Short mmCIF file of N, CA and C in Angstrom, two decimals:
data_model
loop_
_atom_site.label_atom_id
_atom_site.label_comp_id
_atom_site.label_asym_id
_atom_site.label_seq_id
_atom_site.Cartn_x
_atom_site.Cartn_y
_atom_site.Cartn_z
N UNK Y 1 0.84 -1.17 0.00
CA UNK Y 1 0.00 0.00 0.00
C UNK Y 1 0.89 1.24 0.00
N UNK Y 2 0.11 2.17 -0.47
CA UNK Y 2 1.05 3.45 -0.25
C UNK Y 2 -0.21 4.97 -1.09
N UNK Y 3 0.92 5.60 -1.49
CA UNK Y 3 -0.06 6.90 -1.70
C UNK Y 3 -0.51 7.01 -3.18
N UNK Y 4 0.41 6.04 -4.02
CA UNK Y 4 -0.36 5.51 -5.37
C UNK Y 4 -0.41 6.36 -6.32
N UNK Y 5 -2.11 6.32 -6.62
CA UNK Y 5 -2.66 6.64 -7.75
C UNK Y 5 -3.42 7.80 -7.15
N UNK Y 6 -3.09 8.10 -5.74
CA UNK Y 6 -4.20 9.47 -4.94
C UNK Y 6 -4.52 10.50 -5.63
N UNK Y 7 -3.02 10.77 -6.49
CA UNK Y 7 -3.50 12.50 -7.15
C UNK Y 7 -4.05 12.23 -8.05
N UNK Y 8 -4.01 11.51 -8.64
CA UNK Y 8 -5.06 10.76 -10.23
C UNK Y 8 -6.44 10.87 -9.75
N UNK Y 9 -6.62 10.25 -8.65
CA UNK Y 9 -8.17 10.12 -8.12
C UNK Y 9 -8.98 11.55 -7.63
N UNK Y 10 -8.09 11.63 -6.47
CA UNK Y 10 -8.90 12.79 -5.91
C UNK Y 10 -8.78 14.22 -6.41
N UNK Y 11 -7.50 14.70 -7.03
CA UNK Y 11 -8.02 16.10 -7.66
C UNK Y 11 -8.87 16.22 -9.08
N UNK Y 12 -9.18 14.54 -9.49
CA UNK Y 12 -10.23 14.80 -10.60
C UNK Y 12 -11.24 14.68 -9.87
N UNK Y 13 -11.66 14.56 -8.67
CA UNK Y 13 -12.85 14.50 -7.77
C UNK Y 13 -13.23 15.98 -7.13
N UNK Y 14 -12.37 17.17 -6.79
CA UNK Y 14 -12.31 18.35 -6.41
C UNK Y 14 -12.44 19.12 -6.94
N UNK Y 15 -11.62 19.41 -7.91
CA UNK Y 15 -12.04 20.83 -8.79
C UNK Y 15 -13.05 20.84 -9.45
N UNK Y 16 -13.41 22.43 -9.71
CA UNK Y 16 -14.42 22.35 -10.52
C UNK Y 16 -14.15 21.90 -12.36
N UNK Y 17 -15.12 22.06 -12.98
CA UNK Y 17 -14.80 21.76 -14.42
C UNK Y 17 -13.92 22.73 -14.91
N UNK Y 18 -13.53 23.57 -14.70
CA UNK Y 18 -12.87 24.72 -15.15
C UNK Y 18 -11.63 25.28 -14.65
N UNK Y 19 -11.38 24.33 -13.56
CA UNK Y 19 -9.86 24.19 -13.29
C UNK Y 19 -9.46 23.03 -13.17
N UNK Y 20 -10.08 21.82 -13.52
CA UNK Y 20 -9.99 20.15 -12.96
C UNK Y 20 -8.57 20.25 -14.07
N UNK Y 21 -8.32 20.69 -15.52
CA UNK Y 21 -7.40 20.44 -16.48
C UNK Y 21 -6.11 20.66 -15.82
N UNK Y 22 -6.00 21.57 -15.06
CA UNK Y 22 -4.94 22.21 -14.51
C UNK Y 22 -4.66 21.87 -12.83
N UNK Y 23 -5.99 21.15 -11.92
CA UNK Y 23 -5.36 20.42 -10.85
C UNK Y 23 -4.69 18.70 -11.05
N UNK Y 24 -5.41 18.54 -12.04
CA UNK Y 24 -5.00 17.12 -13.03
C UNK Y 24 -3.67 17.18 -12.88
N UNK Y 25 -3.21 18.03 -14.20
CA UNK Y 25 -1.81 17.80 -14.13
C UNK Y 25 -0.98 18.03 -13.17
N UNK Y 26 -1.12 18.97 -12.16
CA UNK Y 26 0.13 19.38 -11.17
C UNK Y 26 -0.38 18.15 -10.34
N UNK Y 27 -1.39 17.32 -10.07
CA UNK Y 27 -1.77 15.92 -9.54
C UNK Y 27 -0.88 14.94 -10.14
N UNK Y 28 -0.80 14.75 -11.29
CA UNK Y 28 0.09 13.90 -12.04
C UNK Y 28 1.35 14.43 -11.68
N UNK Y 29 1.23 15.29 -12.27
CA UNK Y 29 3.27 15.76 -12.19
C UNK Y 29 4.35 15.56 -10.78
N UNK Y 30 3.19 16.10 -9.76
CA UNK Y 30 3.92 15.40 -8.26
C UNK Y 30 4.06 14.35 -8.21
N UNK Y 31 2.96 13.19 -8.70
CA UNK Y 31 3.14 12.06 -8.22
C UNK Y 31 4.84 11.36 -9.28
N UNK Y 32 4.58 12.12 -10.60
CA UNK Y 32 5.46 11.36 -11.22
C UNK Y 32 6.86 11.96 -10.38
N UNK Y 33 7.27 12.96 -10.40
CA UNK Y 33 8.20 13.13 -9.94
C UNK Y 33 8.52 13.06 -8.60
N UNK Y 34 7.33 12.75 -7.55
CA UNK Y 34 8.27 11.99 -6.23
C UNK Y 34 8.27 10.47 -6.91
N UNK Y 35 7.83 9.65 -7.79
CA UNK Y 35 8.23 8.38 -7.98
C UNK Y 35 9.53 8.63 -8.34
N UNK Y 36 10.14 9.33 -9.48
CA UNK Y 36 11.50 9.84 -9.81
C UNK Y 36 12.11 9.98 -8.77
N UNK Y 37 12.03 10.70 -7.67
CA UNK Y 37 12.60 11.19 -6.64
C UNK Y 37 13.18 9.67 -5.65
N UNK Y 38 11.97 9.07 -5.48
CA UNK Y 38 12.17 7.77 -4.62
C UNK Y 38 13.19 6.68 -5.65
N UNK Y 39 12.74 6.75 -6.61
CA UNK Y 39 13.84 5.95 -7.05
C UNK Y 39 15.16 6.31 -7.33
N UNK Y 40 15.19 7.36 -6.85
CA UNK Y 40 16.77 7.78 -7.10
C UNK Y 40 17.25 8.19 -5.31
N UNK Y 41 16.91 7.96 -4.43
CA UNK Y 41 17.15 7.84 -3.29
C UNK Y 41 17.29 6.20 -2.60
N UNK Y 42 16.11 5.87 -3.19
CA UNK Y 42 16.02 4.39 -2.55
C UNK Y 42 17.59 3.45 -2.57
N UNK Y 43 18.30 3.08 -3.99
CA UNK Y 43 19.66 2.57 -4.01
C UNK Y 43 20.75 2.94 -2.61
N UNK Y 44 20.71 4.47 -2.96
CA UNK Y 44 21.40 5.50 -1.63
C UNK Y 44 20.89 4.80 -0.27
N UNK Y 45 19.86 5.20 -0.07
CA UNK Y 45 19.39 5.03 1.16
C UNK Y 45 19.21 3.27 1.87
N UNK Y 46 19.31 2.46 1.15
CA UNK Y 46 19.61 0.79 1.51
C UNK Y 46 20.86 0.68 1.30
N UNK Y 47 21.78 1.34 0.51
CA UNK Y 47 23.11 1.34 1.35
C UNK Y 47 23.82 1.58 2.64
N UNK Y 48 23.11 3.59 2.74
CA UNK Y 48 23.43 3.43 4.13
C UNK Y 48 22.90 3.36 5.37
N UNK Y 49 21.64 3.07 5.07
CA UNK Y 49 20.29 2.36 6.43
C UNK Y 49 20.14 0.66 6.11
N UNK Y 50 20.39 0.31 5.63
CA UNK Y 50 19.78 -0.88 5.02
C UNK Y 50 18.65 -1.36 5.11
N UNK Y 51 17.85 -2.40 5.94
CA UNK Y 51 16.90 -2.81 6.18
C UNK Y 51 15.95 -1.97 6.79
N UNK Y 52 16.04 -0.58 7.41
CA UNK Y 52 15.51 0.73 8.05
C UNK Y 52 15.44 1.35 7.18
N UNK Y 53 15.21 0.96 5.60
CA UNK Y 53 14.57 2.02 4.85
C UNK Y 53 13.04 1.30 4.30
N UNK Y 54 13.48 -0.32 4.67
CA UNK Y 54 11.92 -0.51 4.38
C UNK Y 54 10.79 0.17 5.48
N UNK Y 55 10.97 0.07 7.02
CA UNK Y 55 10.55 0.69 7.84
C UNK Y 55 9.92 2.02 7.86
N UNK Y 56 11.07 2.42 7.26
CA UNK Y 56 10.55 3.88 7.43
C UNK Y 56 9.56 4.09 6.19
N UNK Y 57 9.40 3.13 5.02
CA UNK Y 57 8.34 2.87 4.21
C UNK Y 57 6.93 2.98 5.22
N UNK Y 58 7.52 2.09 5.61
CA UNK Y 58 6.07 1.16 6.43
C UNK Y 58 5.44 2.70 7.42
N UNK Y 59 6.37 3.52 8.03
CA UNK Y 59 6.34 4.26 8.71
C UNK Y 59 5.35 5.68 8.17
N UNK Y 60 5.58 5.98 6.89
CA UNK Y 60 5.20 6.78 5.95
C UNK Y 60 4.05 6.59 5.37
N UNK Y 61 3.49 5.43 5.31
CA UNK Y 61 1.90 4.39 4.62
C UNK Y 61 1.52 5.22 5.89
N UNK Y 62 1.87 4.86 7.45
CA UNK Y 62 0.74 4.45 8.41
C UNK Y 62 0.74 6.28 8.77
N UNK Y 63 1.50 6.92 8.30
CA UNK Y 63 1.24 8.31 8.74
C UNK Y 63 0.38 8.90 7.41
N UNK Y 64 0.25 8.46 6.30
CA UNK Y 64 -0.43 8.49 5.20
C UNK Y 64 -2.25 8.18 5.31
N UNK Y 65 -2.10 7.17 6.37
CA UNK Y 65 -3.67 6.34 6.63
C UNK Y 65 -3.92 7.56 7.66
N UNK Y 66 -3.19 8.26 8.38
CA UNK Y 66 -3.89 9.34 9.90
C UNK Y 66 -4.13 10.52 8.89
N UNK Y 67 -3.19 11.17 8.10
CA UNK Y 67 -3.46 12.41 7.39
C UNK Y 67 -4.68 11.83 6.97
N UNK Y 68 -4.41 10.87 5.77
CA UNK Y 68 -6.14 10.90 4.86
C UNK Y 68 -7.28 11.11 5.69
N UNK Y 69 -7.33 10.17 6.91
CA UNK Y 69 -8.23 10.06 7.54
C UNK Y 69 -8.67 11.69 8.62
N UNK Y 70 -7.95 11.96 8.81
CA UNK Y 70 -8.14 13.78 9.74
C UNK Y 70 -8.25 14.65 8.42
N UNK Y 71 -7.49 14.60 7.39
CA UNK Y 71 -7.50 15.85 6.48
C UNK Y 71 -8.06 15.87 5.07
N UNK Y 72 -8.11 14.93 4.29
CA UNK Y 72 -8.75 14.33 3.31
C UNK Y 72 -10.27 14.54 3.42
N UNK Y 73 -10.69 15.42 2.67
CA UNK Y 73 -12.83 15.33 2.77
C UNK Y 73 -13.01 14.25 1.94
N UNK Y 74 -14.53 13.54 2.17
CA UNK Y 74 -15.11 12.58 1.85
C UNK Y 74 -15.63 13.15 0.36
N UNK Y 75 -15.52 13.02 -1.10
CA UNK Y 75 -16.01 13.19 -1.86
C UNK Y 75 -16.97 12.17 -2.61
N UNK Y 76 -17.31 10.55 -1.91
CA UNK Y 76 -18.44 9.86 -2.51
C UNK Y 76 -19.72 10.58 -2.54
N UNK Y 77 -20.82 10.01 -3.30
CA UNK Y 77 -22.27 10.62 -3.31
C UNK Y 77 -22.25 12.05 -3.31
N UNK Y 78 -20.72 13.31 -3.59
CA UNK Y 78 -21.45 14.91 -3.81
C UNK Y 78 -21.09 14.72 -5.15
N UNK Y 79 -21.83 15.98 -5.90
CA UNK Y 79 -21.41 16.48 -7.32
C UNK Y 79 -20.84 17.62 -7.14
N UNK Y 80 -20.05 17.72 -8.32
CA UNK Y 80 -19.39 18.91 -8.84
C UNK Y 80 -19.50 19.92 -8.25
N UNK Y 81 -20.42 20.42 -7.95
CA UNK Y 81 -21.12 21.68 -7.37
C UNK Y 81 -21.17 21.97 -5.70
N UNK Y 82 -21.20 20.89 -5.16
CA UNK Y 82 -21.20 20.66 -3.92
C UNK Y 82 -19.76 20.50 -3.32
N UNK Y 83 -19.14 19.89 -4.62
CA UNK Y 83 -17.69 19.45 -3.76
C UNK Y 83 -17.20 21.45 -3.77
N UNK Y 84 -17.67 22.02 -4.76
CA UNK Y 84 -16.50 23.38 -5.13
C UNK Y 84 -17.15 23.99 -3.30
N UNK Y 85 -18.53 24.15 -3.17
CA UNK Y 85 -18.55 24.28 -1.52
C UNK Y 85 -17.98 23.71 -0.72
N UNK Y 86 -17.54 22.86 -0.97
CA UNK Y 86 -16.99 22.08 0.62
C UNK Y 86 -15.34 22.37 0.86
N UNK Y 87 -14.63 23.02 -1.15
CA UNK Y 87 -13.63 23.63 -1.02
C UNK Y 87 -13.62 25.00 -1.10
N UNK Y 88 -14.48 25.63 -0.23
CA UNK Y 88 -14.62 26.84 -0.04
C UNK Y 88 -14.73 28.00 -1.53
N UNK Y 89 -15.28 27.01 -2.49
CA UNK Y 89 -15.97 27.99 -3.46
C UNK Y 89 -16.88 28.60 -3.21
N UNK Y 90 -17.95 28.42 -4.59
CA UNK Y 90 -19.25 28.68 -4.37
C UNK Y 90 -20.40 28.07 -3.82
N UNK Y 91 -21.89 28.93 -3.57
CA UNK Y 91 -22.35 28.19 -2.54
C UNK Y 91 -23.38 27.17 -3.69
N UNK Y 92 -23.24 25.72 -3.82
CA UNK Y 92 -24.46 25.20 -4.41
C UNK Y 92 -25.72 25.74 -4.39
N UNK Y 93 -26.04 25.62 -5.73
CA UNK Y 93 -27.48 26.02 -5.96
C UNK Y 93 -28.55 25.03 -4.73
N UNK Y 94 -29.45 25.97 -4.25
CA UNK Y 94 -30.58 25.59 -3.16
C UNK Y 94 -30.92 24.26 -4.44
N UNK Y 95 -32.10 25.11 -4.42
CA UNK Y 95 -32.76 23.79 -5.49
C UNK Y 95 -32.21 23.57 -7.25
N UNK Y 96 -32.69 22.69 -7.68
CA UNK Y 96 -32.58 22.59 -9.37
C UNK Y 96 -33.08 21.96 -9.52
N UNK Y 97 -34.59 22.62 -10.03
CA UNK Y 97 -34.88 21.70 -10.70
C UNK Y 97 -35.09 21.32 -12.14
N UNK Y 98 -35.03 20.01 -12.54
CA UNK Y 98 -34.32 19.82 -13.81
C UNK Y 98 -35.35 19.57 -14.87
N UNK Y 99 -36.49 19.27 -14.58
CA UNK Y 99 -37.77 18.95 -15.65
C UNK Y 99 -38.48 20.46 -16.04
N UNK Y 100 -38.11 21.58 -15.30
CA UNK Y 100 -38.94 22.65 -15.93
C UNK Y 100 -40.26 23.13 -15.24
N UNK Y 101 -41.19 23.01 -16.14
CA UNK Y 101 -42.46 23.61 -15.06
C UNK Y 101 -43.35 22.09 -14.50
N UNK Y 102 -42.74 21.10 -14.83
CA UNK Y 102 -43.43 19.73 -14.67
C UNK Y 102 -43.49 19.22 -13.37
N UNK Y 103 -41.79 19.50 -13.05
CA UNK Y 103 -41.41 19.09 -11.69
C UNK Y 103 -41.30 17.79 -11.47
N UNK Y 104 -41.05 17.06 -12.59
CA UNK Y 104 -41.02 15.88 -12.62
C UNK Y 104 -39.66 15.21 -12.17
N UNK Y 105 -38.63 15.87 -12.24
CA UNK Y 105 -37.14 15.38 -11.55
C UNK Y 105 -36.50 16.34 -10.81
N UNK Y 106 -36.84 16.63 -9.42
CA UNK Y 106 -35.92 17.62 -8.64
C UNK Y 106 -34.64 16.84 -7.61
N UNK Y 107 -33.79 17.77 -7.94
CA UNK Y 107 -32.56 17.34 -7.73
C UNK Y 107 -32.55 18.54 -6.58
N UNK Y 108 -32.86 18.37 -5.31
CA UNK Y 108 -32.47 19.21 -4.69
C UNK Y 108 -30.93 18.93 -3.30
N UNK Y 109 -30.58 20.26 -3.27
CA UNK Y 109 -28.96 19.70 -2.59
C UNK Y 109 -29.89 19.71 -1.52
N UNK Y 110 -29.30 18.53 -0.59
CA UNK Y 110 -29.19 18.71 1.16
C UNK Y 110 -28.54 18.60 1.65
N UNK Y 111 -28.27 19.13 2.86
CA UNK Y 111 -27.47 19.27 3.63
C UNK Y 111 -26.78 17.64 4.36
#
């Protein structure tokens, strides 16, 4: 386990449509370049820690599982609109409804 595919996932889950192109990539680009980064330390660092660099792996996952869990917001079941509120955008529309004067499909946000 480890921190993966996180920026792939969650900043296409956060932004709105109109900056998602541009949290995408700086999402990608960190991740690629701390993989770059780790692999060009890792050789170094099992030379001169040896077996205390898997550890401190292990050490880095389990401080990875407390951040997500305290600092990470839950983005299942909101839309687009709701998530840009919860990152201190704008405020979701009260109601929408989507059939017109029929009222046949309201999509309203709740709390």
């Amino acid at each position: 386990m480890s921190w993966g595919p996180l920026p792939w996932l969650y900043v296409g889950e956060i932004f709105s449509s109109r900056t998602r192109e541009v949290g995408v990539a700086v999402g990608a680009a960190s991740q690629w370049l701390f993989n770059f980064m780790m692999s060009q330390i890792t050789p170094h660092a099992i030379t001169n820690i040896g077996w205390r660099m898997f550890l401190m792996f292990a050490i880095f996952n389990y401080a990875i599982i407390v951040y997500s869990w305290f600092f990470l917001k839950e983005t299942s079941n909101h839309s687009l609109e709701e998530m840009q509120a919860v990152f201190g955008g704008v405020d979701p529309p009260k109601e929408a409804n989507l059939a017109g004067e029929k009222g046949e499909i309201d999509a309203t946000v709740r709390p």
